[in-house]
PDB file of N, CA and C in Angstrom:
ATOM      1  N   UNK K 175      23.539 -63.800  -9.192  1.00 77.00           N
ATOM      2  CA  UNK K 175      23.812 -65.123  -9.898  1.00 77.00           C
ATOM      3  C   UNK K 175      23.533 -64.795 -11.380  1.00 77.00           C
ATOM      4  N   UNK K 176      22.404 -63.933 -11.723  1.00 78.00           N
ATOM      5  CA  UNK K 176      22.071 -63.760 -13.095  1.00 78.00           C
ATOM      6  C   UNK K 176      22.953 -62.800 -13.634  1.00 78.00           C
ATOM      7  N   UNK K 177      23.433 -61.859 -13.103  1.00 79.00           N
ATOM      8  CA  UNK K 177      24.367 -60.780 -13.745  1.00 79.00           C
ATOM      9  C   UNK K 177      25.741 -61.502 -14.137  1.00 79.00           C
ATOM     10  N   UNK K 178      26.271 -62.316 -13.183  1.00 80.00           N
ATOM     11  CA  UNK K 178      27.370 -62.898 -13.407  1.00 80.00           C
ATOM     12  C   UNK K 178      28.724 -62.331 -13.158  1.00 80.00           C
ATOM     13  N   UNK K 179      28.721 -60.763 -13.262  1.00 84.00           N
ATOM     14  CA  UNK K 179      29.992 -60.279 -13.239  1.00 84.00           C
ATOM     15  C   UNK K 179      30.077 -59.225 -11.985  1.00 84.00           C
ATOM     16  N   UNK K 180      28.903 -59.114 -11.204  1.00 82.00           N
ATOM     17  CA  UNK K 180      28.752 -58.351 -10.015  1.00 82.00           C
ATOM     18  C   UNK K 180      29.131 -56.773 -10.326  1.00 82.00           C
ATOM     19  N   UNK K 181      28.764 -56.540 -11.634  1.00 86.00           N
ATOM     20  CA  UNK K 181      28.961 -54.835 -12.087  1.00 86.00           C
ATOM     21  C   UNK K 181      27.664 -54.293 -12.235  1.00 86.00           C
ATOM     22  N   UNK K 182      26.666 -54.962 -12.059  1.00 85.00           N
ATOM     23  CA  UNK K 182      25.226 -54.257 -12.262  1.00 85.00           C
ATOM     24  C   UNK K 182      24.358 -55.245 -11.590  1.00 85.00           C
ATOM     25  N   UNK K 183      23.070 -54.725 -10.634  1.00 81.00           N
ATOM     26  CA  UNK K 183      22.117 -55.475 -10.187  1.00 81.00           C
ATOM     27  C   UNK K 183      20.836 -55.164 -10.611  1.00 81.00           C
ATOM     28  N   UNK K 184      20.046 -56.041 -10.534  1.00 78.00           N
ATOM     29  CA  UNK K 184      18.548 -55.906 -10.891  1.00 78.00           C
ATOM     30  C   UNK K 184      17.709 -57.013 -10.173  1.00 78.00           C
ATOM     31  N   UNK K 185      16.508 -56.781 -10.198  1.00 77.00           N
ATOM     32  CA  UNK K 185      15.512 -57.722  -9.571  1.00 77.00           C
ATOM     33  C   UNK K 185      14.276 -57.590  -9.805  1.00 77.00           C
ATOM     34  N   UNK K 186      13.376 -58.302  -9.596  1.00 81.00           N
ATOM     35  CA  UNK K 186      11.862 -58.289 -10.069  1.00 81.00           C
ATOM     36  C   UNK K 186      11.122 -59.019  -8.905  1.00 81.00           C
ATOM     37  N   UNK K 187       9.937 -58.926  -8.955  1.00 86.00           N
ATOM     38  CA  UNK K 187       8.807 -59.613  -8.060  1.00 86.00           C
ATOM     39  C   UNK K 187       7.894 -60.162  -9.034  1.00 86.00           C
ATOM     40  N   UNK K 188       7.711 -61.316  -8.796  1.00 90.00           N
ATOM     41  CA  UNK K 188       6.444 -62.042  -9.710  1.00 90.00           C
ATOM     42  C   UNK K 188       5.186 -62.320  -8.716  1.00 90.00           C
ATOM     43  N   UNK K 189       4.138 -61.791  -8.712  1.00 93.00           N
ATOM     44  CA  UNK K 189       2.982 -62.058  -8.062  1.00 93.00           C
ATOM     45  C   UNK K 189       2.112 -63.019  -8.822  1.00 93.00           C
ATOM     46  N   UNK K 190       1.737 -64.223  -8.331  1.00 94.00           N
ATOM     47  CA  UNK K 190       0.905 -64.937  -8.948  1.00 94.00           C
ATOM     48  C   UNK K 190      -0.476 -64.518  -9.136  1.00 94.00           C
ATOM     49  N   UNK K 191      -0.860 -64.391 -10.401  1.00 94.00           N
ATOM     50  CA  UNK K 191      -2.449 -63.847 -10.419  1.00 94.00           C
ATOM     51  C   UNK K 191      -3.444 -64.846  -9.787  1.00 94.00           C
ATOM     52  N   UNK K 192      -3.084 -65.954  -9.828  1.00 93.00           N
ATOM     53  CA  UNK K 192      -4.074 -66.785  -9.310  1.00 93.00           C
ATOM     54  C   UNK K 192      -3.995 -66.914  -7.765  1.00 93.00           C
ATOM     55  N   UNK K 193      -3.292 -66.251  -6.930  1.00 93.00           N
ATOM     56  CA  UNK K 193      -3.097 -66.106  -5.703  1.00 93.00           C
ATOM     57  C   UNK K 193      -4.271 -65.469  -5.027  1.00 93.00           C
ATOM     58  N   UNK K 194      -4.773 -66.049  -3.949  1.00 94.00           N
ATOM     59  CA  UNK K 194      -5.947 -65.081  -3.190  1.00 94.00           C
ATOM     60  C   UNK K 194      -5.199 -63.938  -2.688  1.00 94.00           C
ATOM     61  N   UNK K 195      -3.862 -63.686  -2.524  1.00 95.00           N
ATOM     62  CA  UNK K 195      -3.401 -62.474  -2.102  1.00 95.00           C
ATOM     63  C   UNK K 195      -3.023 -61.578  -3.146  1.00 95.00           C
ATOM     64  N   UNK K 196      -3.247 -61.910  -4.335  1.00 96.00           N
ATOM     65  CA  UNK K 196      -2.675 -61.115  -5.652  1.00 96.00           C
ATOM     66  C   UNK K 196      -3.379 -59.827  -5.549  1.00 96.00           C
ATOM     67  N   UNK K 197      -4.532 -59.384  -5.274  1.00 96.00           N
ATOM     68  CA  UNK K 197      -4.877 -58.144  -5.322  1.00 96.00           C
ATOM     69  C   UNK K 197      -4.296 -57.253  -4.328  1.00 96.00           C
ATOM     70  N   UNK K 198      -4.106 -57.659  -3.204  1.00 96.00           N
ATOM     71  CA  UNK K 198      -3.595 -57.050  -1.903  1.00 96.00           C
ATOM     72  C   UNK K 198      -2.057 -56.768  -2.345  1.00 96.00           C
ATOM     73  N   UNK K 199      -1.375 -57.890  -2.787  1.00 94.00           N
ATOM     74  CA  UNK K 199       0.136 -57.569  -3.054  1.00 94.00           C
ATOM     75  C   UNK K 199       0.313 -56.709  -4.249  1.00 94.00           C
ATOM     76  N   UNK K 200      -0.352 -56.761  -5.135  1.00 93.00           N
ATOM     77  CA  UNK K 200      -0.381 -56.149  -6.308  1.00 93.00           C
ATOM     78  C   UNK K 200      -0.559 -54.572  -6.081  1.00 93.00           C
ATOM     79  N   UNK K 201      -1.663 -54.302  -5.241  1.00 93.00           N
ATOM     80  CA  UNK K 201      -1.959 -52.949  -4.852  1.00 93.00           C
ATOM     81  C   UNK K 201      -0.695 -52.349  -4.103  1.00 93.00           C
ATOM     82  N   UNK K 202      -0.263 -52.997  -3.166  1.00 93.00           N
ATOM     83  CA  UNK K 202       0.647 -52.526  -2.210  1.00 93.00           C
ATOM     84  C   UNK K 202       1.832 -52.346  -2.967  1.00 93.00           C
ATOM     85  N   UNK K 203       2.411 -52.982  -3.987  1.00 90.00           N
ATOM     86  CA  UNK K 203       3.707 -53.034  -4.750  1.00 90.00           C
ATOM     87  C   UNK K 203       3.517 -51.743  -5.529  1.00 90.00           C
ATOM     88  N   UNK K 204       2.404 -51.580  -6.429  1.00 89.00           N
ATOM     89  CA  UNK K 204       1.956 -50.440  -7.045  1.00 89.00           C
ATOM     90  C   UNK K 204       2.045 -49.016  -6.513  1.00 89.00           C
ATOM     91  N   UNK K 205       1.433 -49.207  -5.161  1.00 91.00           N
ATOM     92  CA  UNK K 205       1.295 -47.987  -4.454  1.00 91.00           C
ATOM     93  C   UNK K 205       2.700 -47.456  -4.029  1.00 91.00           C
ATOM     94  N   UNK K 206       3.495 -48.434  -3.602  1.00 88.00           N
ATOM     95  CA  UNK K 206       4.902 -48.052  -3.080  1.00 88.00           C
ATOM     96  C   UNK K 206       5.980 -47.785  -3.951  1.00 88.00           C
ATOM     97  N   UNK K 207       5.965 -48.512  -4.962  1.00 84.00           N
ATOM     98  CA  UNK K 207       7.125 -48.409  -6.257  1.00 84.00           C
ATOM     99  C   UNK K 207       6.474 -47.855  -7.476  1.00 84.00           C
ATOM    100  N   UNK K 208       5.259 -47.683  -7.694  1.00 81.00           N
ATOM    101  CA  UNK K 208       4.812 -47.290  -8.963  1.00 81.00           C
ATOM    102  C   UNK K 208       5.252 -48.027 -10.019  1.00 81.00           C
ATOM    103  N   UNK K 209       5.635 -47.318 -11.099  1.00 76.00           N
ATOM    104  CA  UNK K 209       6.348 -47.760 -12.336  1.00 76.00           C
ATOM    105  C   UNK K 209       7.958 -47.652 -12.099  1.00 76.00           C
ATOM    106  N   UNK K 210       8.605 -48.700 -11.894  1.00 73.00           N
ATOM    107  CA  UNK K 210       9.968 -48.676 -11.764  1.00 73.00           C
ATOM    108  C   UNK K 210      10.762 -48.910 -13.259  1.00 73.00           C
ATOM    109  N   UNK K 211      11.786 -47.947 -13.500  1.00 74.00           N
ATOM    110  CA  UNK K 211      12.309 -48.210 -14.747  1.00 74.00           C
ATOM    111  C   UNK K 211      14.002 -48.484 -14.542  1.00 74.00           C
ATOM    112  N   UNK K 212      14.334 -48.843 -15.471  1.00 78.00           N
ATOM    113  CA  UNK K 212      15.994 -49.302 -15.510  1.00 78.00           C
ATOM    114  C   UNK K 212      16.678 -48.390 -16.470  1.00 78.00           C
ATOM    115  N   UNK K 213      17.898 -48.139 -16.223  1.00 81.00           N
ATOM    116  CA  UNK K 213      18.700 -47.523 -17.113  1.00 81.00           C
ATOM    117  C   UNK K 213      19.040 -48.265 -18.407  1.00 81.00           C
ATOM    118  N   UNK K 214      18.957 -47.679 -19.580  1.00 83.00           N
ATOM    119  CA  UNK K 214      19.233 -48.683 -20.737  1.00 83.00           C
ATOM    120  C   UNK K 214      20.618 -49.324 -20.701  1.00 83.00           C
ATOM    121  N   UNK K 215      21.532 -48.731 -20.035  1.00 88.00           N
ATOM    122  CA  UNK K 215      22.761 -49.441 -20.129  1.00 88.00           C
ATOM    123  C   UNK K 215      23.048 -50.521 -19.307  1.00 88.00           C
ATOM    124  N   UNK K 216      22.260 -50.357 -17.991  1.00 86.00           N
ATOM    125  CA  UNK K 216      22.192 -51.330 -17.090  1.00 86.00           C
ATOM    126  C   UNK K 216      21.436 -52.717 -17.675  1.00 86.00           C
ATOM    127  N   UNK K 217      20.434 -52.315 -18.478  1.00 85.00           N
ATOM    128  CA  UNK K 217      19.710 -53.533 -19.124  1.00 85.00           C
ATOM    129  C   UNK K 217      20.667 -54.206 -20.352  1.00 85.00           C
ATOM    130  N   UNK K 218      21.563 -53.563 -20.798  1.00 89.00           N
ATOM    131  CA  UNK K 218      22.366 -54.175 -21.832  1.00 89.00           C
ATOM    132  C   UNK K 218      23.361 -54.977 -21.154  1.00 89.00           C
ATOM    133  N   UNK K 219      24.026 -54.572 -19.925  1.00 90.00           N
ATOM    134  CA  UNK K 219      24.888 -55.124 -19.197  1.00 90.00           C
ATOM    135  C   UNK K 219      24.308 -56.444 -18.699  1.00 90.00           C
ATOM    136  N   UNK K 220      23.178 -56.339 -17.982  1.00 88.00           N
ATOM    137  CA  UNK K 220      22.496 -57.543 -17.670  1.00 88.00           C
ATOM    138  C   UNK K 220      22.262 -58.514 -18.530  1.00 88.00           C
ATOM    139  N   UNK K 221      21.892 -58.272 -19.796  1.00 89.00           N
ATOM    140  CA  UNK K 221      21.647 -58.993 -20.993  1.00 89.00           C
ATOM    141  C   UNK K 221      23.170 -59.786 -21.410  1.00 89.00           C
ATOM    142  N   UNK K 222      23.931 -58.999 -21.329  1.00 91.00           N
ATOM    143  CA  UNK K 222      25.406 -59.509 -21.741  1.00 91.00           C
ATOM    144  C   UNK K 222      25.989 -60.438 -20.935  1.00 91.00           C
ATOM    145  N   UNK K 223      25.732 -60.201 -19.456  1.00 89.00           N
ATOM    146  CA  UNK K 223      26.337 -60.934 -18.453  1.00 89.00           C
ATOM    147  C   UNK K 223      25.544 -62.154 -18.224  1.00 89.00           C
ATOM    148  N   UNK K 224      24.207 -62.284 -18.563  1.00 88.00           N
ATOM    149  CA  UNK K 224      23.434 -63.342 -18.562  1.00 88.00           C
ATOM    150  C   UNK K 224      23.629 -64.427 -19.617  1.00 88.00           C
ATOM    151  N   UNK K 225      24.486 -64.213 -20.556  1.00 90.00           N
ATOM    152  CA  UNK K 225      24.426 -65.216 -21.695  1.00 90.00           C
ATOM    153  C   UNK K 225      24.847 -66.504 -21.169  1.00 90.00           C
ATOM    154  N   UNK K 226      25.741 -66.707 -20.070  1.00 91.00           N
ATOM    155  CA  UNK K 226      26.097 -67.913 -19.773  1.00 91.00           C
ATOM    156  C   UNK K 226      25.501 -68.447 -18.588  1.00 91.00           C
ATOM    157  N   UNK K 227      24.327 -68.083 -18.302  1.00 90.00           N
ATOM    158  CA  UNK K 227      23.598 -68.187 -16.848  1.00 90.00           C
ATOM    159  C   UNK K 227      23.662 -69.732 -16.744  1.00 90.00           C
ATOM    160  N   UNK K 228      22.998 -70.396 -17.896  1.00 93.00           N
ATOM    161  CA  UNK K 228      22.727 -71.800 -17.701  1.00 93.00           C
ATOM    162  C   UNK K 228      23.793 -72.512 -17.174  1.00 93.00           C
ATOM    163  N   UNK K 229      25.103 -72.224 -17.743  1.00 94.00           N
ATOM    164  CA  UNK K 229      26.384 -72.894 -17.515  1.00 94.00           C
ATOM    165  C   UNK K 229      26.638 -72.548 -15.990  1.00 94.00           C
ATOM    166  N   UNK K 230      26.323 -71.439 -15.630  1.00 93.00           N
ATOM    167  CA  UNK K 230      26.856 -71.056 -14.320  1.00 93.00           C
ATOM    168  C   UNK K 230      25.855 -71.631 -13.146  1.00 93.00           C
ATOM    169  N   UNK K 231      24.789 -71.827 -13.540  1.00 92.00           N
ATOM    170  CA  UNK K 231      23.763 -72.289 -12.495  1.00 92.00           C
ATOM    171  C   UNK K 231      24.064 -73.976 -12.501  1.00 92.00           C
ATOM    172  N   UNK K 232      24.321 -74.483 -13.466  1.00 94.00           N
ATOM    173  CA  UNK K 232      24.680 -75.990 -13.379  1.00 94.00           C
ATOM    174  C   UNK K 232      26.013 -76.168 -12.677  1.00 94.00           C
ATOM    175  N   UNK K 233      27.051 -75.190 -12.647  1.00 96.00           N
ATOM    176  CA  UNK K 233      28.283 -75.281 -11.881  1.00 96.00           C
ATOM    177  C   UNK K 233      27.740 -75.053 -10.494  1.00 96.00           C
ATOM    178  N   UNK K 234      26.779 -74.155 -10.032  1.00 94.00           N
ATOM    179  CA  UNK K 234      26.678 -73.776  -8.717  1.00 94.00           C
ATOM    180  C   UNK K 234      25.730 -74.918  -8.118  1.00 94.00           C
ATOM    181  N   UNK K 235      24.929 -75.765  -9.038  1.00 92.00           N
ATOM    182  CA  UNK K 235      24.331 -76.808  -8.483  1.00 92.00           C
ATOM    183  C   UNK K 235      25.258 -77.984  -8.149  1.00 92.00           C
ATOM    184  N   UNK K 236      26.174 -78.015  -8.973  1.00 95.00           N
ATOM    185  CA  UNK K 236      27.143 -79.319  -8.749  1.00 95.00           C
ATOM    186  C   UNK K 236      27.877 -78.937  -7.511  1.00 95.00           C
ATOM    187  N   UNK K 237      28.277 -77.747  -7.286  1.00 96.00           N
ATOM    188  CA  UNK K 237      28.947 -77.476  -6.125  1.00 96.00           C
ATOM    189  C   UNK K 237      28.213 -77.512  -4.703  1.00 96.00           C
ATOM    190  N   UNK K 238      26.813 -77.127  -4.941  1.00 95.00           N
ATOM    191  CA  UNK K 238      25.900 -77.400  -3.707  1.00 95.00           C
ATOM    192  C   UNK K 238      25.900 -78.784  -3.484  1.00 95.00           C
ATOM    193  N   UNK K 239      25.809 -79.580  -4.387  1.00 92.00           N
ATOM    194  CA  UNK K 239      25.732 -81.176  -4.085  1.00 92.00           C
ATOM    195  C   UNK K 239      26.903 -81.540  -3.583  1.00 92.00           C
ATOM    196  N   UNK K 240      28.068 -81.030  -3.825  1.00 95.00           N
ATOM    197  CA  UNK K 240      29.449 -81.295  -3.085  1.00 95.00           C
ATOM    198  C   UNK K 240      29.449 -81.003  -1.757  1.00 95.00           C
ATOM    199  N   UNK K 241      29.088 -79.747  -1.568  1.00 96.00           N
ATOM    200  CA  UNK K 241      29.100 -79.066  -0.248  1.00 96.00           C
ATOM    201  C   UNK K 241      27.886 -79.832   0.693  1.00 96.00           C
ATOM    202  N   UNK K 242      26.806 -80.182   0.170  1.00 95.00           N
ATOM    203  CA  UNK K 242      25.908 -80.847   0.960  1.00 95.00           C
ATOM    204  C   UNK K 242      26.365 -82.243   1.231  1.00 95.00           C
ATOM    205  N   UNK K 243      27.176 -83.089   0.646  1.00 94.00           N
ATOM    206  CA  UNK K 243      27.790 -84.311   0.987  1.00 94.00           C
ATOM    207  C   UNK K 243      28.721 -84.171   2.073  1.00 94.00           C
ATOM    208  N   UNK K 244      29.587 -83.145   2.007  1.00 96.00           N
ATOM    209  CA  UNK K 244      30.595 -82.781   3.262  1.00 96.00           C
ATOM    210  C   UNK K 244      29.751 -82.603   4.356  1.00 96.00           C
ATOM    211  N   UNK K 245      28.579 -81.825   4.206  1.00 96.00           N
ATOM    212  CA  UNK K 245      28.028 -81.441   5.407  1.00 96.00           C
ATOM    213  C   UNK K 245      27.278 -82.780   6.244  1.00 96.00           C
ATOM    214  N   UNK K 246      26.521 -83.276   5.183  1.00 93.00           N
ATOM    215  CA  UNK K 246      25.694 -84.485   5.548  1.00 93.00           C
ATOM    216  C   UNK K 246      26.742 -85.599   6.292  1.00 93.00           C
ATOM    217  N   UNK K 247      28.045 -85.706   5.850  1.00 95.00           N
ATOM    218  CA  UNK K 247      28.693 -86.650   6.300  1.00 95.00           C
ATOM    219  C   UNK K 247      29.507 -86.096   7.511  1.00 95.00           C
ATOM    220  N   UNK K 248      29.511 -84.993   7.967  1.00 96.00           N
ATOM    221  CA  UNK K 248      30.203 -84.429   9.086  1.00 96.00           C
ATOM    222  C   UNK K 248      29.475 -84.796  10.260  1.00 96.00           C
ATOM    223  N   UNK K 249      30.349 -85.150  11.277  1.00 96.00           N
ATOM    224  CA  UNK K 249      29.929 -85.657  12.610  1.00 96.00           C
ATOM    225  C   UNK K 249      29.115 -84.556  13.404  1.00 96.00           C
ATOM    226  N   UNK K 250      29.598 -83.204  13.110  1.00 97.00           N
ATOM    227  CA  UNK K 250      29.030 -82.278  14.059  1.00 97.00           C
ATOM    228  C   UNK K 250      27.714 -81.765  13.296  1.00 97.00           C
ATOM    229  N   UNK K 251      27.172 -82.259  12.270  1.00 95.00           N
ATOM    230  CA  UNK K 251      26.033 -81.716  11.598  1.00 95.00           C
ATOM    231  C   UNK K 251      25.054 -82.678  11.671  1.00 95.00           C
ATOM    232  N   UNK K 252      23.827 -82.386  12.411  1.00 94.00           N
ATOM    233  CA  UNK K 252      22.763 -83.166  12.766  1.00 94.00           C
ATOM    234  C   UNK K 252      21.863 -83.479  11.441  1.00 94.00           C
ATOM    235  N   UNK K 253      21.725 -82.407  10.828  1.00 90.00           N
ATOM    236  CA  UNK K 253      20.693 -82.527   9.777  1.00 90.00           C
ATOM    237  C   UNK K 253      20.962 -81.556   8.540  1.00 90.00           C
ATOM    238  N   UNK K 254      20.825 -81.986   7.434  1.00 90.00           N
ATOM    239  CA  UNK K 254      21.037 -81.008   6.306  1.00 90.00           C
ATOM    240  C   UNK K 254      19.644 -80.792   5.764  1.00 90.00           C
ATOM    241  N   UNK K 255      19.147 -79.667   5.532  1.00 85.00           N
ATOM    242  CA  UNK K 255      17.853 -79.306   4.960  1.00 85.00           C
ATOM    243  C   UNK K 255      17.975 -78.577   3.687  1.00 85.00           C
ATOM    244  N   UNK K 256      17.555 -79.427   2.646  1.00 86.00           N
ATOM    245  CA  UNK K 256      17.862 -78.959   1.182  1.00 86.00           C
ATOM    246  C   UNK K 256      17.037 -79.689   0.468  1.00 86.00           C
ATOM    247  N   UNK K 257      16.145 -79.002  -0.462  1.00 80.00           N
ATOM    248  CA  UNK K 257      15.073 -79.827  -1.220  1.00 80.00           C
ATOM    249  C   UNK K 257      15.516 -81.180  -2.010  1.00 80.00           C
ATOM    250  N   UNK K 258      16.983 -81.213  -2.349  1.00 81.00           N
ATOM    251  CA  UNK K 258      17.426 -82.408  -2.825  1.00 81.00           C
ATOM    252  C   UNK K 258      17.360 -83.683  -1.993  1.00 81.00           C
ATOM    253  N   UNK K 259      17.406 -83.415  -0.448  1.00 80.00           N
ATOM    254  CA  UNK K 259      17.523 -84.331   0.525  1.00 80.00           C
ATOM    255  C   UNK K 259      16.256 -84.765   1.029  1.00 80.00           C
ATOM    256  N   UNK K 260      15.062 -84.200   0.332  1.00 74.00           N
ATOM    257  CA  UNK K 260      13.733 -84.543   0.672  1.00 74.00           C
ATOM    258  C   UNK K 260      13.360 -85.637   0.117  1.00 74.00           C
ATOM    259  N   UNK K 261      12.450 -86.365   0.580  1.00 73.00           N
ATOM    260  CA  UNK K 261      11.772 -87.769  -0.077  1.00 73.00           C
ATOM    261  C   UNK K 261      10.249 -87.733   0.151  1.00 73.00           C
ATOM    262  N   UNK K 262       9.466 -88.151  -0.713  1.00 71.00           N
ATOM    263  CA  UNK K 262       8.075 -88.549  -0.637  1.00 71.00           C
ATOM    264  C   UNK K 262       7.404 -87.514  -0.089  1.00 71.00           C
ATOM    265  N   UNK K 263       6.685 -87.734   1.087  1.00 71.00           N
ATOM    266  CA  UNK K 263       5.679 -86.736   1.759  1.00 71.00           C
ATOM    267  C   UNK K 263       6.307 -85.527   2.022  1.00 71.00           C
ATOM    268  N   UNK K 264       7.564 -85.686   2.547  1.00 68.00           N
ATOM    269  CA  UNK K 264       8.598 -84.636   3.118  1.00 68.00           C
ATOM    270  C   UNK K 264       8.817 -83.493   2.083  1.00 68.00           C
ATOM    271  N   UNK K 265       9.018 -84.106   0.755  1.00 67.00           N
ATOM    272  CA  UNK K 265       9.225 -83.150  -0.306  1.00 67.00           C
ATOM    273  C   UNK K 265       8.015 -82.417  -0.676  1.00 67.00           C
ATOM    274  N   UNK K 266       6.930 -83.328  -0.954  1.00 73.00           N
ATOM    275  CA  UNK K 266       5.739 -82.907  -1.336  1.00 73.00           C
ATOM    276  C   UNK K 266       5.108 -81.491  -0.353  1.00 73.00           C
ATOM    277  N   UNK K 267       5.484 -81.864   0.961  1.00 73.00           N
ATOM    278  CA  UNK K 267       5.065 -80.734   1.841  1.00 73.00           C
ATOM    279  C   UNK K 267       5.969 -79.451   1.623  1.00 73.00           C
ATOM    280  N   UNK K 268       7.184 -79.863   1.371  1.00 66.00           N
ATOM    281  CA  UNK K 268       8.270 -78.652   1.138  1.00 66.00           C
ATOM    282  C   UNK K 268       7.627 -77.758  -0.058  1.00 66.00           C
ATOM    283  N   UNK K 269       7.358 -78.637  -1.231  1.00 68.00           N
ATOM    284  CA  UNK K 269       6.923 -77.931  -2.525  1.00 68.00           C
ATOM    285  C   UNK K 269       5.638 -76.993  -2.063  1.00 68.00           C
ATOM    286  N   UNK K 270       4.721 -77.529  -1.388  1.00 69.00           N
ATOM    287  CA  UNK K 270       3.581 -76.798  -1.120  1.00 69.00           C
ATOM    288  C   UNK K 270       3.806 -75.394  -0.391  1.00 69.00           C
ATOM    289  N   UNK K 271       4.954 -75.381   0.309  1.00 68.00           N
ATOM    290  CA  UNK K 271       5.264 -74.233   1.160  1.00 68.00           C
ATOM    291  C   UNK K 271       5.971 -73.091   0.359  1.00 68.00           C
ATOM    292  N   UNK K 272       6.529 -73.610  -0.728  1.00 62.00           N
ATOM    293  CA  UNK K 272       7.366 -72.657  -1.666  1.00 62.00           C
ATOM    294  C   UNK K 272       6.709 -71.608  -2.232  1.00 62.00           C
TER     295      UNK K 272
END
């Protein structure tokens, strides 16, 4: 989604420094991957492709809402699990697990 053109890929991992698992996860990532670098041209392509990211995310969210409506109203679908369909305590519990 970030790249937008499917001609380059990239990824990242963010470890919450306030997590009780931070030290263990950080050490595991560092020992396994060390310092990973990117090719300068890849970074340039990622930057250029990401310029319209906000617009593409909005469109994807709109499409998701439309698909959810179709699923939710279909007689063969018992339940649609998506954060936008949670309410009250159910939503709070979902957020805690994220």
